[in-house]
Tab-separated table of C-alpha atoms in Angstrom:
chain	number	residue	atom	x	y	z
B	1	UNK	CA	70.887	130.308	77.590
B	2	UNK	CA	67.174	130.169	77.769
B	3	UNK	CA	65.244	133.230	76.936
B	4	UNK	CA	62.865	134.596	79.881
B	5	UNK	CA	59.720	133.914	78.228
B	6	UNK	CA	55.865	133.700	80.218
B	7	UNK	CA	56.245	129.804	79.764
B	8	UNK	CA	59.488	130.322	81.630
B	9	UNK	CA	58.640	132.417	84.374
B	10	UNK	CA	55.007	130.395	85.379
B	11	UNK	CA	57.277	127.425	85.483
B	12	UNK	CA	59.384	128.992	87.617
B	13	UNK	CA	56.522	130.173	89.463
B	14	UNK	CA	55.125	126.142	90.146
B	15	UNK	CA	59.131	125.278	91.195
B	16	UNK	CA	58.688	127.831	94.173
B	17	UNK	CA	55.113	127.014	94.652
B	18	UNK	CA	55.780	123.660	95.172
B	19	UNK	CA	58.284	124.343	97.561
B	20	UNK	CA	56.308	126.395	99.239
B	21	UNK	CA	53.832	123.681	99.727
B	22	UNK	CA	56.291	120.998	101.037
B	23	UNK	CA	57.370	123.689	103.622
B	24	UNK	CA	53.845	125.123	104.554
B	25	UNK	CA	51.744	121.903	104.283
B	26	UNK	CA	48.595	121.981	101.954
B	27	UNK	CA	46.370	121.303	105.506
B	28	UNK	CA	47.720	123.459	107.869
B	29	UNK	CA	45.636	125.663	110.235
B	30	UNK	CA	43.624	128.241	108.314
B	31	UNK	CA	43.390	131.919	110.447
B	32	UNK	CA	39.823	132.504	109.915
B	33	UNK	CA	40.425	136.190	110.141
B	34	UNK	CA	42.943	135.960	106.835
B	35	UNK	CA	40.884	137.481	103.899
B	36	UNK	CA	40.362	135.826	100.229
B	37	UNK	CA	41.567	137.773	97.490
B	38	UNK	CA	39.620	137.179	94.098
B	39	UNK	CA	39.886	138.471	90.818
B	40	UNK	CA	37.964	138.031	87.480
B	41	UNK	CA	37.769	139.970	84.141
B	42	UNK	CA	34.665	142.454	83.638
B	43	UNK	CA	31.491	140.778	82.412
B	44	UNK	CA	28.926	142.656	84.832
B	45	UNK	CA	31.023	143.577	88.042
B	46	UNK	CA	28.075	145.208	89.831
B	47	UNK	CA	26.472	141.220	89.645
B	48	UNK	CA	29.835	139.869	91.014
B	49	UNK	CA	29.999	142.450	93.698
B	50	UNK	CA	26.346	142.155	95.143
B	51	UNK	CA	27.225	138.022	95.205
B	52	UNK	CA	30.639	138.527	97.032
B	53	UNK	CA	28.519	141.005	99.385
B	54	UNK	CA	25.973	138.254	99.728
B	55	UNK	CA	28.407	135.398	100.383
B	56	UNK	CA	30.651	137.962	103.083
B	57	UNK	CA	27.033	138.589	104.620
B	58	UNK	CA	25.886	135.318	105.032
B	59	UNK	CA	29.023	133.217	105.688
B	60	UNK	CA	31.337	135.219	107.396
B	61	UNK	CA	33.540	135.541	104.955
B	62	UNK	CA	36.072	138.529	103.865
B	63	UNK	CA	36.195	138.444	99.988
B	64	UNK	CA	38.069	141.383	98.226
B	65	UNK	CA	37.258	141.484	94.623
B	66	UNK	CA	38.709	142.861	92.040
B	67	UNK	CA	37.953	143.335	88.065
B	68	UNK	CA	40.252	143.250	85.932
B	69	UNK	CA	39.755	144.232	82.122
B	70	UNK	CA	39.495	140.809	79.931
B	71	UNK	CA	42.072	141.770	76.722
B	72	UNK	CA	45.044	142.155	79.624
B	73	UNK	CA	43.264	139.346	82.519
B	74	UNK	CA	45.289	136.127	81.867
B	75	UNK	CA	48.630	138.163	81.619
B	76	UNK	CA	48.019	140.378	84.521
B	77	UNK	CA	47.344	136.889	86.620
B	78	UNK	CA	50.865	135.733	85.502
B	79	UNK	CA	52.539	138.643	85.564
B	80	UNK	CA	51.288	139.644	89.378
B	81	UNK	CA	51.977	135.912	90.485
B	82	UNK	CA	55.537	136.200	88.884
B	83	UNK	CA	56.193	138.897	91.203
B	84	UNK	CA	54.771	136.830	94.398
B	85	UNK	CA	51.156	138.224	94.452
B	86	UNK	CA	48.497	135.463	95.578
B	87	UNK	CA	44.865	135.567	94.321
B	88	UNK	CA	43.416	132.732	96.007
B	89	UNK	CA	40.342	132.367	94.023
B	90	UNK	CA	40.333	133.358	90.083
B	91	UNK	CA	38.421	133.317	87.315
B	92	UNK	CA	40.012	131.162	84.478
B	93	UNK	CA	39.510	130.540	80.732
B	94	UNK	CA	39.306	127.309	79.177
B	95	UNK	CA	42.403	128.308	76.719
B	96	UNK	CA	44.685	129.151	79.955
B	97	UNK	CA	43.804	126.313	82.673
B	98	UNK	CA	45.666	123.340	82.068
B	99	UNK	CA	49.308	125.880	81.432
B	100	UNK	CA	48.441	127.327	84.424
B	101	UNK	CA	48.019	124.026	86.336
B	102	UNK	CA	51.200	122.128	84.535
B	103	UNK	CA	53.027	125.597	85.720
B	104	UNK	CA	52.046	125.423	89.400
B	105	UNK	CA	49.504	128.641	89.223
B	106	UNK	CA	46.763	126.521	90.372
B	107	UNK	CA	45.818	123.153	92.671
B	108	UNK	CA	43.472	120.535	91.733
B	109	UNK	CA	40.629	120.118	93.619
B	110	UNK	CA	40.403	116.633	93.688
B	111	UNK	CA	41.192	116.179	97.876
B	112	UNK	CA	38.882	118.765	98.951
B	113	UNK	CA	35.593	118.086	100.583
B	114	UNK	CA	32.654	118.474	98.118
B	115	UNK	CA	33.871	118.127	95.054
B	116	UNK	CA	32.507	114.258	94.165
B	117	UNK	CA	29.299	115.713	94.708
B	118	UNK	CA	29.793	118.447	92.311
B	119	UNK	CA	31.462	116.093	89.857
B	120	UNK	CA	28.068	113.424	89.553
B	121	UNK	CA	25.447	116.937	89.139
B	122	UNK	CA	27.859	117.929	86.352
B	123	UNK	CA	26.946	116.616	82.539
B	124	UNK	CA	29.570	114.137	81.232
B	125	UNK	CA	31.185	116.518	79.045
B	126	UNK	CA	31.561	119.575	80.829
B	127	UNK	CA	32.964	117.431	83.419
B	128	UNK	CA	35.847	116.111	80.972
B	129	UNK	CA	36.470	119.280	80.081
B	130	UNK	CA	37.113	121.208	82.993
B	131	UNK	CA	40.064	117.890	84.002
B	132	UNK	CA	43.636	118.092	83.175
B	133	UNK	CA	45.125	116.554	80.206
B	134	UNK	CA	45.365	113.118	81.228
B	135	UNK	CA	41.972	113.164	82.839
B	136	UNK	CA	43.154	112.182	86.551
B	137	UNK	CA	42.639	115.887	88.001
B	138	UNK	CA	39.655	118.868	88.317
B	139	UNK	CA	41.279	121.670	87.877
B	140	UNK	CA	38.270	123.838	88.420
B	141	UNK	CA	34.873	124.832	89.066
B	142	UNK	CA	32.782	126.032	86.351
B	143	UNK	CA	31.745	129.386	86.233
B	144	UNK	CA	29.760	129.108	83.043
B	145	UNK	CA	29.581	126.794	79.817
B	146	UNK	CA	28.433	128.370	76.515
B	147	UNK	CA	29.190	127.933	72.808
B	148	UNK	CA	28.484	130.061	69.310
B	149	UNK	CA	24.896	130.830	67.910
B	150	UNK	CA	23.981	132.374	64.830
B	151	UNK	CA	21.803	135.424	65.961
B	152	UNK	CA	19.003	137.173	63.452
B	153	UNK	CA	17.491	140.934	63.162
B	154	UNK	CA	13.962	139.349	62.397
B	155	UNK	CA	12.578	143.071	61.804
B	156	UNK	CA	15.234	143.845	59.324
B	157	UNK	CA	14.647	140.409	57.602
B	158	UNK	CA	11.059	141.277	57.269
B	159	UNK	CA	11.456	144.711	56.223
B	160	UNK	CA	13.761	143.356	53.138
B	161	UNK	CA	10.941	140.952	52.036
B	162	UNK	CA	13.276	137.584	54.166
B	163	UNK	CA	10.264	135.494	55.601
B	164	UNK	CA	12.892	132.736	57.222
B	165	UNK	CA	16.443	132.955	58.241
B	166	UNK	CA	19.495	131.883	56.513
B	167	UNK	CA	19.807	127.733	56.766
B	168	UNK	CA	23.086	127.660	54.630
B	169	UNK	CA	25.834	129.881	54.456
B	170	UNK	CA	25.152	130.753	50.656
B	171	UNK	CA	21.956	131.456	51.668
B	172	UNK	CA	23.156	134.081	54.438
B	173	UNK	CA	25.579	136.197	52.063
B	174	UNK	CA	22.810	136.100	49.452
B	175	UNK	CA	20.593	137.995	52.001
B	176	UNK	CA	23.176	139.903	53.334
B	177	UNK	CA	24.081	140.600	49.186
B	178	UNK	CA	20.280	141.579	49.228
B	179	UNK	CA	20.245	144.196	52.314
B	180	UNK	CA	23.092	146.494	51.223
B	181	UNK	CA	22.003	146.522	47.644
B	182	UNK	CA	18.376	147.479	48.678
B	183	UNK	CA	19.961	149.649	51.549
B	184	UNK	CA	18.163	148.270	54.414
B	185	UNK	CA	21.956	147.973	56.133
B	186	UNK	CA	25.137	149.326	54.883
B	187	UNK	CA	26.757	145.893	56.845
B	188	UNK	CA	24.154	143.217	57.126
B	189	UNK	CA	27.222	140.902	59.020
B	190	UNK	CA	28.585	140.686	62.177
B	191	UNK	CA	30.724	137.955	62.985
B	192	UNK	CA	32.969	137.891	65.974
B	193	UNK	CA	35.957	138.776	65.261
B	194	UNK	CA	37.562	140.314	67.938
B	195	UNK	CA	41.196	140.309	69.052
B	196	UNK	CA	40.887	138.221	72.365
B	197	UNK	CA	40.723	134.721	72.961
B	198	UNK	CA	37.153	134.787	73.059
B	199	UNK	CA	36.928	136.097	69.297
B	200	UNK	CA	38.159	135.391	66.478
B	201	UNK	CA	40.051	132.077	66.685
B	202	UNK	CA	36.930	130.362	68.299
B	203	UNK	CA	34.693	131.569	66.011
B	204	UNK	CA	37.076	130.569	62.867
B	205	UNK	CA	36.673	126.889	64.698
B	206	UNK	CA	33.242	127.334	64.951
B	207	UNK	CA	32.889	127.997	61.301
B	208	UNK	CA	35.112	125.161	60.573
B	209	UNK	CA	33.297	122.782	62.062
B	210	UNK	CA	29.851	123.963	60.605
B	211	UNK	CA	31.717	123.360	57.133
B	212	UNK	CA	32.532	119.538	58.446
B	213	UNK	CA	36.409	120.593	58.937
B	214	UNK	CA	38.356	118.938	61.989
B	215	UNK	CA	40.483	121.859	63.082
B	216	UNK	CA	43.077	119.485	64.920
B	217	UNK	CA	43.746	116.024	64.567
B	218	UNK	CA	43.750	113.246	67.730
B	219	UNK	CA	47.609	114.279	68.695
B	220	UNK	CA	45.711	117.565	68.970
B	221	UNK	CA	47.603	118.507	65.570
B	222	UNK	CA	46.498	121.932	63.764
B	223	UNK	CA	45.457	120.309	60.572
B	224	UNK	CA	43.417	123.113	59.133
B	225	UNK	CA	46.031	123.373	56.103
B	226	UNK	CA	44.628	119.557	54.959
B	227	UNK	CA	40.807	120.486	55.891
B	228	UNK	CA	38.874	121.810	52.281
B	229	UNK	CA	35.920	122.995	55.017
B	230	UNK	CA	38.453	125.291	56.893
B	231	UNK	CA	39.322	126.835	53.445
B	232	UNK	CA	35.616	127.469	52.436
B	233	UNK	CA	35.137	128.776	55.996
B	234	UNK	CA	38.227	131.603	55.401
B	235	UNK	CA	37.619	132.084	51.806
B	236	UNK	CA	33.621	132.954	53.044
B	237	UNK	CA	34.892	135.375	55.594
B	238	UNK	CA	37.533	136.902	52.791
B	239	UNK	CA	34.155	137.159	50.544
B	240	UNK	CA	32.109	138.864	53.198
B	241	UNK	CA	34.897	141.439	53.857
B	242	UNK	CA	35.810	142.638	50.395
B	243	UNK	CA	31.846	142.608	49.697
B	244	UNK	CA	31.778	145.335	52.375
B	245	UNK	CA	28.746	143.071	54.061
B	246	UNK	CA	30.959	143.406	57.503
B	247	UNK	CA	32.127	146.678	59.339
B	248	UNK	CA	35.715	146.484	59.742
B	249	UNK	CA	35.456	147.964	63.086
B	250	UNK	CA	34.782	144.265	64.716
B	251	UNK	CA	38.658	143.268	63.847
B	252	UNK	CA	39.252	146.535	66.361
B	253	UNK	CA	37.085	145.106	69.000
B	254	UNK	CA	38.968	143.914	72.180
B	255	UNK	CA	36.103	141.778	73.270
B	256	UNK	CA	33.439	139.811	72.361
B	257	UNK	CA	31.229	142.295	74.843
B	258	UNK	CA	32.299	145.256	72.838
B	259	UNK	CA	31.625	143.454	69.201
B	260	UNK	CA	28.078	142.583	70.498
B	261	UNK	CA	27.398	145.880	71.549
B	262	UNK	CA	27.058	147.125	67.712
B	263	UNK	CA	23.940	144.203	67.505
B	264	UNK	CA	22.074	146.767	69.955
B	265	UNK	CA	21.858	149.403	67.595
B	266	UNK	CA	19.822	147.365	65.144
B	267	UNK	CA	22.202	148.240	61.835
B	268	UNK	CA	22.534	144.607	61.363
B	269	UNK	CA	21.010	141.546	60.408
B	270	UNK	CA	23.103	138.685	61.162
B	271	UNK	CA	25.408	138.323	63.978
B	272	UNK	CA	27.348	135.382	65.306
B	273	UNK	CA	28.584	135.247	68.858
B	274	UNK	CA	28.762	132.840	72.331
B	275	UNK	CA	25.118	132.255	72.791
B	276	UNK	CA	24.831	134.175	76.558
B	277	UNK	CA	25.039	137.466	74.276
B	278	UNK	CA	21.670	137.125	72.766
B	279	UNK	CA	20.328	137.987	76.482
B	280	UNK	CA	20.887	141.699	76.434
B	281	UNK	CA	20.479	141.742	72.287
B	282	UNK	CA	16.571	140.234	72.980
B	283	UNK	CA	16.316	141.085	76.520
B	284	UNK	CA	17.653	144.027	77.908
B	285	UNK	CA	15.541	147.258	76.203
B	286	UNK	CA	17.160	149.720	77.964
B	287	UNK	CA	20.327	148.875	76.380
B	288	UNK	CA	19.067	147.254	72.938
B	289	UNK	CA	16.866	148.424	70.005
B	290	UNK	CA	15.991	145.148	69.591
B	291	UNK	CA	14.517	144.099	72.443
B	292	UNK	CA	12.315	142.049	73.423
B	293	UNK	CA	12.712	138.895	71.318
B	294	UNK	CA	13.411	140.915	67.614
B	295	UNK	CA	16.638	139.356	67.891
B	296	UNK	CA	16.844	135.913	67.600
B	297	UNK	CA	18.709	132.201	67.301
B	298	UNK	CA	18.493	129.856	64.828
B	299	UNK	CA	20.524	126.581	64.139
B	300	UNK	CA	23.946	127.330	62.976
B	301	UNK	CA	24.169	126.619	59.184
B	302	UNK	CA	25.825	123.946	57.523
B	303	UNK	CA	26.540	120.591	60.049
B	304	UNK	CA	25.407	122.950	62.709
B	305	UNK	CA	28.094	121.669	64.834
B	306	UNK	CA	29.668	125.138	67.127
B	307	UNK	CA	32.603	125.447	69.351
B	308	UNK	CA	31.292	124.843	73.375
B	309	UNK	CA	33.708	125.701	75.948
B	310	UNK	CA	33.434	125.836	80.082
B	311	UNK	CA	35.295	128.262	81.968
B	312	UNK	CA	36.042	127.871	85.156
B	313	UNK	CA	36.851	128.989	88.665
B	314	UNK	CA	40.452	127.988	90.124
B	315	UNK	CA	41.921	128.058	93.427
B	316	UNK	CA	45.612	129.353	93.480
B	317	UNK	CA	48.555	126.711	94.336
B	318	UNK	CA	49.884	129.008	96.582
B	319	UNK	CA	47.032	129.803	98.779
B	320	UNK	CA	47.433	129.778	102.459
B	321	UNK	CA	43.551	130.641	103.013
B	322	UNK	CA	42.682	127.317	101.576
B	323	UNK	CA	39.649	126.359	103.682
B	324	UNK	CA	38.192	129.603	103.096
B	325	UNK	CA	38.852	129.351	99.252
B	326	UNK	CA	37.614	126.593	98.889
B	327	UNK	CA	34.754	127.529	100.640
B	328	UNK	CA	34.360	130.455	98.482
B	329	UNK	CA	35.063	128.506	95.339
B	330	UNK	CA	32.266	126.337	95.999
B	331	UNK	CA	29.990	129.176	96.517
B	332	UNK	CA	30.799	130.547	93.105
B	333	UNK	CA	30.684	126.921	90.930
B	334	UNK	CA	29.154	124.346	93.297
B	335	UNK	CA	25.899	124.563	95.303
B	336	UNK	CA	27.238	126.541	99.089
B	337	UNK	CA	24.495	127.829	99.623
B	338	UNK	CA	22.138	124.470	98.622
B	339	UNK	CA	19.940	126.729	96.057
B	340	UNK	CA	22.635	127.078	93.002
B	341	UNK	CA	22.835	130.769	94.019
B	342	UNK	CA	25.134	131.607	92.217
B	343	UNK	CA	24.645	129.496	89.231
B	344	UNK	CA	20.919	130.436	89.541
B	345	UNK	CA	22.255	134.111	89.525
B	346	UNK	CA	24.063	134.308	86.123
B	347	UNK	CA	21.112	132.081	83.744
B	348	UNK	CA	18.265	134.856	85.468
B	349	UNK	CA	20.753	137.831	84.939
B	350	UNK	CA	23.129	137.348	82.009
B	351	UNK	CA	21.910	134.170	80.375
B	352	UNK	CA	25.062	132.244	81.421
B	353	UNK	CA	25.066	128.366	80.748
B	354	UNK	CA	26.014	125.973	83.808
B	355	UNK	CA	26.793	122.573	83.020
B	356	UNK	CA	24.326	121.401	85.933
B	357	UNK	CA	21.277	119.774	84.298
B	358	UNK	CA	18.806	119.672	86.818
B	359	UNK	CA	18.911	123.723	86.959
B	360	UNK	CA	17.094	123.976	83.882
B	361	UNK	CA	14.148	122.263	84.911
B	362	UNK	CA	13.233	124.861	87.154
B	363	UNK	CA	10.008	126.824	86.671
B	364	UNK	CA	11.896	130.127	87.319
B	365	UNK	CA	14.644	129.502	84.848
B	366	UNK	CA	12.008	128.144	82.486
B	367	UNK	CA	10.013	131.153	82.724
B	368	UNK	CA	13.109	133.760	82.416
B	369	UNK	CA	14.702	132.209	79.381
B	370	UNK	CA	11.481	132.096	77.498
B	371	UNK	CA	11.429	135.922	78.020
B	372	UNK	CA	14.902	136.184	75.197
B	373	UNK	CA	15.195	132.981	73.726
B	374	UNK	CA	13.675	129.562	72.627
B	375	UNK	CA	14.805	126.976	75.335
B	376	UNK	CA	14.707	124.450	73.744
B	377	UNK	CA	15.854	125.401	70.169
B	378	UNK	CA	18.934	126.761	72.295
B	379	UNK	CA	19.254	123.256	74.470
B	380	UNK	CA	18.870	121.549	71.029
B	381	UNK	CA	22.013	123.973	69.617
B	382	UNK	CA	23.849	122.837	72.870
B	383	UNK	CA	23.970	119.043	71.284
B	384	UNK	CA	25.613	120.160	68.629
B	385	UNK	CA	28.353	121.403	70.496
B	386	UNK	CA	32.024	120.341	69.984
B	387	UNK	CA	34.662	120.822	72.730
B	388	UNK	CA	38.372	120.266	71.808
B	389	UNK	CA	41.001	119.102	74.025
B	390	UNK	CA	43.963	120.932	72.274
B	391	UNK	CA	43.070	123.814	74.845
B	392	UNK	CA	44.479	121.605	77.410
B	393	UNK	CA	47.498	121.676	75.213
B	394	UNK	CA	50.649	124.104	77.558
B	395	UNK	CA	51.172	125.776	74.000
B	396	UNK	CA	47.404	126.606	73.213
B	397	UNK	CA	46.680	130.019	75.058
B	398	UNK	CA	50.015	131.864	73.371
B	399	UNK	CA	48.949	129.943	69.820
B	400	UNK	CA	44.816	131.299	70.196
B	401	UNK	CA	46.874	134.403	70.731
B	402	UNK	CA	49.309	134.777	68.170
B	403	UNK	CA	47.333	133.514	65.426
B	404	UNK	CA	44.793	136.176	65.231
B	405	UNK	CA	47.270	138.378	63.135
B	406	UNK	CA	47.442	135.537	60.548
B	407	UNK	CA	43.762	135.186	60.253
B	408	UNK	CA	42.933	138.620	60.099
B	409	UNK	CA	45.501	139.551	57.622
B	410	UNK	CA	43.319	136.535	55.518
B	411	UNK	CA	40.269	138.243	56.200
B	412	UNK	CA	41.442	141.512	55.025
B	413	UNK	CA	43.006	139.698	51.398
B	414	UNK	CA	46.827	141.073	52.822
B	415	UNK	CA	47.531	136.661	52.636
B	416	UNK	CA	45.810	134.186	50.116
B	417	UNK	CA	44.162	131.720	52.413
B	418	UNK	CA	46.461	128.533	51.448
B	419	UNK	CA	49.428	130.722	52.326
B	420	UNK	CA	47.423	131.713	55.538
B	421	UNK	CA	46.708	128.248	56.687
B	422	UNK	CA	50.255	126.791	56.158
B	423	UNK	CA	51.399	130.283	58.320
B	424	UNK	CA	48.817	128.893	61.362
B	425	UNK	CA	50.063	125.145	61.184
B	426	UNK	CA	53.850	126.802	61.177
B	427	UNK	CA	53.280	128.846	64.091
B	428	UNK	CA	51.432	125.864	65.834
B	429	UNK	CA	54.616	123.582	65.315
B	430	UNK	CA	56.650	126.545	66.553
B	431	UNK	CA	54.794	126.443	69.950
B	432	UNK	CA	55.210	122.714	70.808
């Protein structure tokens, strides 16, 4: 007998959706009056809520929002549609989007009108990544692209004598070696490794690749046991640790938010997280000591190469406010309002990436990005980014979250990291 597992249940949430759809008819009349229930995890909810104000305001519209904290988002989503609960427009990771399309959580978008509009202003690769598997559907709008930057304390590099930032790893530990000795920080390091999807696995991949390591192969494989670069990358991180160079209060951290919160304080010198972080490190003085611009980016050592991701916003299978969803959806990842609003919104505000070229040629976004960050040294970083299409994989989401355990217990020295790798390939297989 088959065990009730998450996979389980979303499946048999898609069997009922689908036969919900048959019945009800994708196109049927929409009751204009019928509100649209949306729901995304907290990254500034005041922002979200003045947009869903503005959109209500200006189109008619009758958008309930709701935040929902990011640790618990994805499994709140499947647990509440489990239990019948529609949330016609959500917010969706890149980790979690293909399971819940080949589970019947969410439609493609592929029939609606708009969308090959939004598909030619998008850049080649954010497009692929944001389409199923196979490549024949969109499964979503995208709510922001970013990838990992290495971020410096340039203050704290000058007050230890460091007149450039770290270009190779050796060359970051030795300063960070150099700071605690000379007790200009007690932990010079802080890498990202939180317990959420947006932590510690994609930063482990980031580091892998900017040792030259594939992480999976073209079956989309976890090969990291056969990769020499994805040992130097753990042994560096199990070097770091026992050096006491990192607090051990970021493997606590539920969030990538939270871990870049101890950047503000100024105790540190290096710090690697997604690249829309550096925003409130640089630019926000009211929250951050080192603002303006004493924090800053430079090329990610080694090949340089970082993990880039897009993130998306879905529309829910089971909808029966479609027209107004869609609607809404557009408004959020597509051009509604015919001035990127909403797009335009998140790079002035928070820094967020868009895969839309075109938006950063515009004086105003110009002129606000050069107020935290170099432009084009951060445009340059984007090159070097490396999507991976095992997140389109059913099995990835549960894997991203399983394996944190394993890598942390090689962080802390509890596993040797050949035993460590072999336990992340194992659990991989397990998955499939």
């Amino acid at each position: 007998m088959e065990t009730t597992t998450r996979r389980t249940f979303l499946r048999n949430v898609g069997l009922f959706a689908a036969s919900a759809l048959v019945i009800e008819g994708l196109h049927r009349p929409v009751l204009a009056d019928k509100p649209v229930n949306f729901s995304g995890w907290v990254f500034k909810p005041d922002t979200v809520r003045d947009y869903v104000g503005f959109y209500n305001q200006k189109f008619g519209g009758q958008v309930k929002y709701e935040a929902i904290p990011w640790a618990q988002y994805h499994p709140t989503m499947e647990t509440r549609a489990f239990a019948g609960e529609i949330v016609d427009v959500m917010y969706c990771n890149h980790n979690n989007r293909e399971r819940w399309y080949e589970n019947g959580l969410i439609r493609p978008l592929d029939d609606l009108p708009g969308v090959d509009e939004l598909r030619k202003k998008m850049s080649p690769a954010n497009l692929d990544s944001l389409k199923s598997k196979d490549g024949s559907k969109l499964l979503g709008l995208p709510y922001f692209t970013s990838l990992f930057i290495l971020m410096y304390n340039e203050p704290m590099l000058q007050q230890a004598g460091i007149k450039a930032p770290a270009r190779s790893w050796d060359e970051l530990v030795e300063h960070c070696v150099k700071l605690r000795r000379d007790k200009v920080s007690d932990t010079p390091f802080l890498p990202n490794w939180n317990n959420s999807p947006s932590g510690t696995m994609p930063q482990f991949m980031t580091d892998c690749f900017s040792e030259g390591a594939q992480v999976f192969d073209a079956k989309n494989q976890l090969i990291v046991d056969q990769e020499p670069g994805a040992a130097r990358a753990m042994e560096r991180w199990q070097k770091v640790y026992k050096a006491d160079l990192v607090n051990p209060e970021v493997l606590t951290k539920t969030s990538s938010t939270d871990t870049h919160r101890l950047m503000w304080t100024g105790r540190y010198a290096y710090h690697t997280n997604h690249s829309y972080y550096l925003k409130t490190i640089a630019g926000e003085p009211e929250n951050s000591k080192l603002a303006p611009k004493k924090a800053k980016m430079t090329m990610y050592p080694g090949t340089g190469h970082t993990y880039m991701w897009t993130d998306s916003y879905v529309v829910n299978a089971r909808t029966k406010v479609l027209d107004d969803a869609w609607k809404f959806a557009r408004f959020l990842g597509g051009n509604l309002n015919g001035d990127w609003y909403v797009q335009r919104q998140w790079c002035l505000i928070s820094g967020l990436d868009n895969p839309y070229p075109e938006m950063y040629e515009h004086p105003q976004i110009i002129q606000s990005y050069d107020r935290w960050i170099d432009l084009k040294l951060l445009r340059l970083q984007y090159e070097k980014g490396r999507a991976i299409a095992a997140y389109k994989e059913p099995w990835y989401g549960e894997y991203d979250t399983k394996a944190v355990p394993i890598v942390h217990d090689m962080i802390r020295g509890n596993l040797s990291v050949p035993a460590g790798l072999k336990e992340l390939v194992k659990l991989q297989r397990s998955l499939v």
